[in-house]
mmCIF file of C-alpha atoms and ligand atoms in Angstrom:
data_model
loop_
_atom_site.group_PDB
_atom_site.id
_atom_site.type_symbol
_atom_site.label_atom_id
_atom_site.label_comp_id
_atom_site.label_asym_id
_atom_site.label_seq_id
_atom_site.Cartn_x
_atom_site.Cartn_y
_atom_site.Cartn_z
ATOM 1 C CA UNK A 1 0.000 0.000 0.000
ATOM 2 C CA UNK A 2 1.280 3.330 -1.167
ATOM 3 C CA UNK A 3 0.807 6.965 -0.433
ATOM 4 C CA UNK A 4 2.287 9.601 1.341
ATOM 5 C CA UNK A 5 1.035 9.108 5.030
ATOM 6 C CA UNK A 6 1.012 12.753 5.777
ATOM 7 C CA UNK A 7 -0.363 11.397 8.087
ATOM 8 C CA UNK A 8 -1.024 7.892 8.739
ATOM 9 C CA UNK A 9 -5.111 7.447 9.681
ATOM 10 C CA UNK A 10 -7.663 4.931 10.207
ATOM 11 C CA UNK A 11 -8.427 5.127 6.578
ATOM 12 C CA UNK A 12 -5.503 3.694 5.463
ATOM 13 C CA UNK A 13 -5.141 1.030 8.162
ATOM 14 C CA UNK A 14 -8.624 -0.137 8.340
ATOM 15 C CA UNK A 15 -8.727 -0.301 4.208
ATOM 16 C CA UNK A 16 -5.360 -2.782 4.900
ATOM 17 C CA UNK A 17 -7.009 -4.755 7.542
ATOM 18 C CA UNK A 18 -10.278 -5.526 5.484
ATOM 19 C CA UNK A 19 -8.176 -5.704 1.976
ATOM 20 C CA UNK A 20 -5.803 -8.664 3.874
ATOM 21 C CA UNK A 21 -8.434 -10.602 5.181
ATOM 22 C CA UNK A 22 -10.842 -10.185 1.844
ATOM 23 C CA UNK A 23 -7.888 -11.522 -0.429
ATOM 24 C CA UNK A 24 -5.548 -13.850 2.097
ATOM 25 C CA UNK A 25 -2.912 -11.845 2.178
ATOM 26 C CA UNK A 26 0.167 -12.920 4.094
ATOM 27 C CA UNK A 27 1.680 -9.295 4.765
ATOM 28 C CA UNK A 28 0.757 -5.685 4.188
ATOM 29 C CA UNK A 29 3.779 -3.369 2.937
ATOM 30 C CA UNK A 30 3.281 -0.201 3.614
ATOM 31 C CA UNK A 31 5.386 1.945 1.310
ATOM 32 C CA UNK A 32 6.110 5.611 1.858
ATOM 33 C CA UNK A 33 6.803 8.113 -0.675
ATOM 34 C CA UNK A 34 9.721 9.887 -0.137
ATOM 35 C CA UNK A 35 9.066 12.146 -3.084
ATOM 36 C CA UNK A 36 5.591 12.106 -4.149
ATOM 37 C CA UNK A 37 5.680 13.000 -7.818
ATOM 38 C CA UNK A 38 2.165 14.628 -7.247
ATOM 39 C CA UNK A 39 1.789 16.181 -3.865
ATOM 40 C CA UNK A 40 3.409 19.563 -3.562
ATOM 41 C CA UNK A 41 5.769 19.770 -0.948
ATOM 42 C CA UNK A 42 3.615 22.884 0.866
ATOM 43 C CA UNK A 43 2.714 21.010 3.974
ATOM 44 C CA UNK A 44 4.499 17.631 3.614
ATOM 45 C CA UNK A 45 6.745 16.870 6.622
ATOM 46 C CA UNK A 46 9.751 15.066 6.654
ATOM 47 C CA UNK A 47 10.254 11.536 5.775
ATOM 48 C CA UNK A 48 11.694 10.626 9.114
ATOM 49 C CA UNK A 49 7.996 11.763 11.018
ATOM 50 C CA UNK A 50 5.531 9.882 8.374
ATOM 51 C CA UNK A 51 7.819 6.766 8.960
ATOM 52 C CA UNK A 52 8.240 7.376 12.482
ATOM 53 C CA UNK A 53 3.741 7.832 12.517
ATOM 54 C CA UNK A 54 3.580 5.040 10.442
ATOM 55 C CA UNK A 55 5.363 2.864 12.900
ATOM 56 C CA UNK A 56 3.688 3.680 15.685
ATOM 57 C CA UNK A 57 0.147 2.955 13.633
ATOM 58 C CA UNK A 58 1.094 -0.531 12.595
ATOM 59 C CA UNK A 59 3.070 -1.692 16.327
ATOM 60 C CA UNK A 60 1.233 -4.646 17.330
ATOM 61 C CA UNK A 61 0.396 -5.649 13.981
ATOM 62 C CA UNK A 62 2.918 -8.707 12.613
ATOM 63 C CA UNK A 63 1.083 -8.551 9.120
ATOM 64 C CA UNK A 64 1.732 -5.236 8.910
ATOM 65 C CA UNK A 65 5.279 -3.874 7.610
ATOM 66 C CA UNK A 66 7.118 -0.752 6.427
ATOM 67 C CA UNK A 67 9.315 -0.427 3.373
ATOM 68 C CA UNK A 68 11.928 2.471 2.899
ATOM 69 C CA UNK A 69 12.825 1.584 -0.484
ATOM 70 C CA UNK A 70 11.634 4.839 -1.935
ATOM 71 C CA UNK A 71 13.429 6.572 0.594
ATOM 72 C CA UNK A 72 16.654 4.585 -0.805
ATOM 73 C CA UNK A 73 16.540 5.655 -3.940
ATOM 74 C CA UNK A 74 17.333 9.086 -5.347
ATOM 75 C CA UNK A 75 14.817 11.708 -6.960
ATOM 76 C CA UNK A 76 11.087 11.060 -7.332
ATOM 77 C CA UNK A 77 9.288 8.036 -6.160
ATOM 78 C CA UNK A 78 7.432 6.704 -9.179
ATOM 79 C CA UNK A 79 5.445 3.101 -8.540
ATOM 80 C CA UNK A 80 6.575 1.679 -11.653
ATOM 81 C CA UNK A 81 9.972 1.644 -10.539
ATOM 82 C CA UNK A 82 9.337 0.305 -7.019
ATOM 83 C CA UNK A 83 7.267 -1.900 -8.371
ATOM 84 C CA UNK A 84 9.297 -3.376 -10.470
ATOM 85 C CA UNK A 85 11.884 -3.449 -7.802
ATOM 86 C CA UNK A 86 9.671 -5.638 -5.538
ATOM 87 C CA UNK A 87 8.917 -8.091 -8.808
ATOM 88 C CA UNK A 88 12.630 -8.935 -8.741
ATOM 89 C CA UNK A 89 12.796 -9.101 -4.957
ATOM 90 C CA UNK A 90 10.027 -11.611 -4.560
ATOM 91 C CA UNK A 91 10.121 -13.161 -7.801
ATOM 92 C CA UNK A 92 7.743 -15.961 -8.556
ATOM 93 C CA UNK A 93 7.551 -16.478 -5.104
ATOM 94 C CA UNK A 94 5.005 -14.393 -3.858
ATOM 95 C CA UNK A 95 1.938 -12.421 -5.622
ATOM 96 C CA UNK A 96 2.441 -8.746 -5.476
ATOM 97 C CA UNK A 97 -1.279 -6.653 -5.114
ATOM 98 C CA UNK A 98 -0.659 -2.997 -5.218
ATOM 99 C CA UNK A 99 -3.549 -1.628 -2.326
ATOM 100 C CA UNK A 100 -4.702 2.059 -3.327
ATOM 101 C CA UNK A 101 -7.742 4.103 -3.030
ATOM 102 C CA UNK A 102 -10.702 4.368 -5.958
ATOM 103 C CA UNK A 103 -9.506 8.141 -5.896
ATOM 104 C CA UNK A 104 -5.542 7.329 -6.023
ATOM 105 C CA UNK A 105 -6.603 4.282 -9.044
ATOM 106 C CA UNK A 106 -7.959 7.168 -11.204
ATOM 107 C CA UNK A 107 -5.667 9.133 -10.933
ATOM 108 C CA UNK A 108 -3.338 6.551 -12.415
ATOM 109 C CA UNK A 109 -3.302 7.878 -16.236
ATOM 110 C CA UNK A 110 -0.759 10.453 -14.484
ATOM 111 C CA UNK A 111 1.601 8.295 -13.083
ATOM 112 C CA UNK A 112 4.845 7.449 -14.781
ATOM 113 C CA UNK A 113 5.156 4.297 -17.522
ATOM 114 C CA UNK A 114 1.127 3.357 -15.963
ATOM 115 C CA UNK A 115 0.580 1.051 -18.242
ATOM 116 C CA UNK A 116 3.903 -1.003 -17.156
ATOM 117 C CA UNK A 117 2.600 -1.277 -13.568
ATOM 118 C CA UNK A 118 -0.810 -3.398 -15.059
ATOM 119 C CA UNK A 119 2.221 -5.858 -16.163
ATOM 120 C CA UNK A 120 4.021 -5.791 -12.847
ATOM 121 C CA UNK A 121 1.164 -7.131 -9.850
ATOM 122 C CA UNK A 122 -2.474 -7.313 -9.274
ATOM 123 C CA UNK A 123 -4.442 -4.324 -8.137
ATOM 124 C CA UNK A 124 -6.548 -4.180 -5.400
ATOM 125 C CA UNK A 125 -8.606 -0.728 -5.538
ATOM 126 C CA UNK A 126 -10.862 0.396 -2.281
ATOM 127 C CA UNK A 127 -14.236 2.246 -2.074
ATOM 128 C CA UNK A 128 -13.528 6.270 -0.983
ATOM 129 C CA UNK A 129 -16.602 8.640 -0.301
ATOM 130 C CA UNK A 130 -17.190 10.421 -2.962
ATOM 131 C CA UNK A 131 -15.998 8.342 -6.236
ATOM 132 C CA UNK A 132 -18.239 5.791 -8.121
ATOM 133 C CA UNK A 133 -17.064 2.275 -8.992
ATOM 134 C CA UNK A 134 -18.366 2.626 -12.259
ATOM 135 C CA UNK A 135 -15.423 4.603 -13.082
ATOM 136 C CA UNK A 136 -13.135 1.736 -12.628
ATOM 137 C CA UNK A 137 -14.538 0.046 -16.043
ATOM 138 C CA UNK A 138 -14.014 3.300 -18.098
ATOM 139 C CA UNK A 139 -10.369 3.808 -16.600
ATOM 140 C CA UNK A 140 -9.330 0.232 -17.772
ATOM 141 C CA UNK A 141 -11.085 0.278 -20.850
ATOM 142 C CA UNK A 142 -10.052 3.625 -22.149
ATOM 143 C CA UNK A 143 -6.938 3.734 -20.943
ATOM 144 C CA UNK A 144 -5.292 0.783 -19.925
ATOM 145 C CA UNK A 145 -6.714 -1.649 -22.623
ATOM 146 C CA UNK A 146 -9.585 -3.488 -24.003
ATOM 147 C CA UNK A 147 -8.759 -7.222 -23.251
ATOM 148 C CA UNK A 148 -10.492 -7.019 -19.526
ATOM 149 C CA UNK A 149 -12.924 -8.939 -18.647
ATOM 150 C CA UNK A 150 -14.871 -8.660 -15.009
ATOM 151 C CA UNK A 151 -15.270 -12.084 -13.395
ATOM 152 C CA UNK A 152 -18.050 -11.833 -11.143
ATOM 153 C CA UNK A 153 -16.889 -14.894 -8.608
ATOM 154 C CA UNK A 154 -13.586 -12.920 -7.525
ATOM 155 C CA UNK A 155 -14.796 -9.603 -7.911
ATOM 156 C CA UNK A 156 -11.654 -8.453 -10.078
ATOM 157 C CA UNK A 157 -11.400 -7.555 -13.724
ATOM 158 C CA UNK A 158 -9.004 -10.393 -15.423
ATOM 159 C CA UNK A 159 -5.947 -8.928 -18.459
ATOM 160 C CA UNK A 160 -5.383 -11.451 -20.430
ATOM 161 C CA UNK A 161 -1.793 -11.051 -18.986
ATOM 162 C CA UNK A 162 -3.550 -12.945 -15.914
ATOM 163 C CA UNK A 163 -3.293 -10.029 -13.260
ATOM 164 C CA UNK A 164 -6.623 -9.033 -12.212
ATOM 165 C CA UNK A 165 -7.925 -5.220 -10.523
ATOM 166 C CA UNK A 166 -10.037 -6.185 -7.591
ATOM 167 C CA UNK A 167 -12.306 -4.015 -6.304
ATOM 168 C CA UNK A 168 -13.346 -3.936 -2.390
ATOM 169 C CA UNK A 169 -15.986 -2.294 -1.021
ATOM 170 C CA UNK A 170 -14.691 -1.804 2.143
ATOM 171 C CA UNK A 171 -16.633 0.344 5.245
ATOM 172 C CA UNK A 172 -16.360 3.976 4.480
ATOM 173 C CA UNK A 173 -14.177 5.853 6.495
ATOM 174 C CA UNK A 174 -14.125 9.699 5.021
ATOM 175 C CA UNK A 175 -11.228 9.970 6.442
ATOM 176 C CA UNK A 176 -8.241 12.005 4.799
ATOM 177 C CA UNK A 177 -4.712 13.098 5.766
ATOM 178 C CA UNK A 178 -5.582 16.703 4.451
ATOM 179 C CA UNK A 179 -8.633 16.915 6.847
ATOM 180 C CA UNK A 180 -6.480 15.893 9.599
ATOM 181 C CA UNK A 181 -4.254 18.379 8.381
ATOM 182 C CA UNK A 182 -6.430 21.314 7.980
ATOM 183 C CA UNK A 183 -8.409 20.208 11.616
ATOM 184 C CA UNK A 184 -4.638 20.412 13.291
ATOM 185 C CA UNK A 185 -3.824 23.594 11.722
ATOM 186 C CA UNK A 186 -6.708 24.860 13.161
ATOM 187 C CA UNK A 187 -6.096 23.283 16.554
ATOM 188 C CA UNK A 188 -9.095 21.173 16.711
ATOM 189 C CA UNK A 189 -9.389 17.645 17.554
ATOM 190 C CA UNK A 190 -8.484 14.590 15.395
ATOM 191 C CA UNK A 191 -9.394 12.338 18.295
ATOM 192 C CA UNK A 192 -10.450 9.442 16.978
ATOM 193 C CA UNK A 193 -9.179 9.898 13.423
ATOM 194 C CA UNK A 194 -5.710 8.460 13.804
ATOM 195 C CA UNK A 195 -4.235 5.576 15.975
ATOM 196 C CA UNK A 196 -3.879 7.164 19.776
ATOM 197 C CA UNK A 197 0.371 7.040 19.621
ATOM 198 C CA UNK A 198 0.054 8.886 15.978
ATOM 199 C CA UNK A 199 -1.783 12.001 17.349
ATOM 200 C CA UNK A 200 0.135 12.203 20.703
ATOM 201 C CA UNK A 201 3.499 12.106 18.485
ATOM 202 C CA UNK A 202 1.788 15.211 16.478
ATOM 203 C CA UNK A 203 1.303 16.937 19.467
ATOM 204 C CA UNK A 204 4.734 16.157 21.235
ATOM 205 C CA UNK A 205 6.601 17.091 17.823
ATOM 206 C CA UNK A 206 4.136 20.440 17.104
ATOM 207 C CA UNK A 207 3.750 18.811 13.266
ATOM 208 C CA UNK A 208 0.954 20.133 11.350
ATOM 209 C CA UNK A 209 0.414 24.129 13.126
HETATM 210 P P1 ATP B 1 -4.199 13.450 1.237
HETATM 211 O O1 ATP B 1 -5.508 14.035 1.657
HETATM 212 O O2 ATP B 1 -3.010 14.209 1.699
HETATM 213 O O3 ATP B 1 -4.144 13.076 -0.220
HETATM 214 P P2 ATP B 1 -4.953 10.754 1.937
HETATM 215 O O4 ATP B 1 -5.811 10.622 3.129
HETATM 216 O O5 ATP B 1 -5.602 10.635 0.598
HETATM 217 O O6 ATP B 1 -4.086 12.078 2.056
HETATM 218 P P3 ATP B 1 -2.710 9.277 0.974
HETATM 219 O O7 ATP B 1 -1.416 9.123 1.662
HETATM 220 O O8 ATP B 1 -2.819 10.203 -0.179
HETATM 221 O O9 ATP B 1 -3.807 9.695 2.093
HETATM 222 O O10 ATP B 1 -3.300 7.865 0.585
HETATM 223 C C1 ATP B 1 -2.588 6.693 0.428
HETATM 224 C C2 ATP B 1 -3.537 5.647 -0.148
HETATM 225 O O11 ATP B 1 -4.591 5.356 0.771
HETATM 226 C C3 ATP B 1 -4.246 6.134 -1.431
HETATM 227 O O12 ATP B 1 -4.334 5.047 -2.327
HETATM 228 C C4 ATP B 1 -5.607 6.560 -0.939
HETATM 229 O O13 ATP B 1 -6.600 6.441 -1.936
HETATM 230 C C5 ATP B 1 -5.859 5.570 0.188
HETATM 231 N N1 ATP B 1 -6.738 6.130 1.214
HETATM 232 C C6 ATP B 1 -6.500 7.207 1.962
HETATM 233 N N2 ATP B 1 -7.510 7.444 2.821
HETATM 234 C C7 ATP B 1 -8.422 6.479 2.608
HETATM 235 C C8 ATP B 1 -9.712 6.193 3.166
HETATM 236 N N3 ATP B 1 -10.242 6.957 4.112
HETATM 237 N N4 ATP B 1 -10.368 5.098 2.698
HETATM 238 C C9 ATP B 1 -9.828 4.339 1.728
HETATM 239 N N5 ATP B 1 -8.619 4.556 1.152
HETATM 240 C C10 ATP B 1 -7.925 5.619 1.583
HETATM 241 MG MG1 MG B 2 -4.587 11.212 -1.167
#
């Protein structure tokens, strides 16, 4: 699961939980951007706090893990090169799903080399207020390629190339990091919104005012 965790919430982890159980997975990777290609840097703290959030959110949790490979590597962090990064690292052994939001799949036509990452591991796309399904049909059709079919029994539209782009209508959590942002800024709660440890680290570090 990528994004930039700016910060961690109950969005993201509760979308992992229900994604992991849905599909069997044996491990969630959480993957931070170092530098999102998208996301201005106006706001956007330091690497070293949205790892340091993100492991207080997923302590406790052996199934869930961090990654700092896009912190390894130099310039922008674009998927298709972590991505293909993690194919060689796991190999055959293991089935890569790459966990993202219905907003963050849309969006995808933007990303670097897209099309390579529908080559590289399944998808596994969550519900988020506000965006319709539907849309998930025209995206791969239009832009990714015609040869998808939707099989009904796993939920997932099959490529021919055999990955498939699930589709999980998990329990809606309108729950954002820019919310959380904008709510801190404005000193009011986020109580609630974020794992305990993650908002008293906010406080203690004065992130986000
Ligand atoms: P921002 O408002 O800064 O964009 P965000 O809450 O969208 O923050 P990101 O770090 O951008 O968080 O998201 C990482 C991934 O998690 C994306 O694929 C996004 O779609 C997904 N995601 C974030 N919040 C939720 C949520 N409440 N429910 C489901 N998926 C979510
Ligand atoms: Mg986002």
């Amino acid at each position: 699961m990528g994004g930039t965790f700016n910060p961690v919430h109950l969005g993201h982890l509760r979308a992992a939980e229900e994604v992991a159980e849905s599909l069997k997975l044996r491990q969630v990777i959480f993957m931070p951007a170092a530098n999102p290609p998208h996301k201005s840097s106006v706001g956007l703290v330091s690497f070293a706090h949205r790892w340091r959030m993100l492991e207080l959110a997923v302590n406790g949790n052996p199934f869930f893990v961090l990654s700092d490979l896009e912190h390894q590597r130099p310039g922008k962090s674009y998927s298709v090169e972590t991505l293909t990064q993690l194919a060689r690292q796991y190999g055959g052994d293991e089935e890569l799903h790459f966990v993202l939001g219905l907003d963050a799949f849309l969006e995808l036509p933007t990303w670097k080399d897209y099309r390579e990452l529908f080559n590289l591991c399944h998808f596994v796309v969550v519900a988020r207020p506000g965006f319709a399904p539907e849309s998930i049909d025209t995206m791969l059709k239009t832009q990714v390629g015609d040869s998808y079919f939707f099989d009904s029994q796993i939920q997932g539209y099959v490529h021919q190339n055999q990955y498939v782009v699930y589709y999980r209508e998990i329990t809606l959590l309108a729950i954002s990091s820019s919310n959380i942002r904008n709510l801190l800024a404005s000193s009011r709660s986020v109580r609630y919104l974020m794992p305990e440890k993650v908002e008293h680290y906010i406080r203690q570090q004065g992130l986000y005012r």
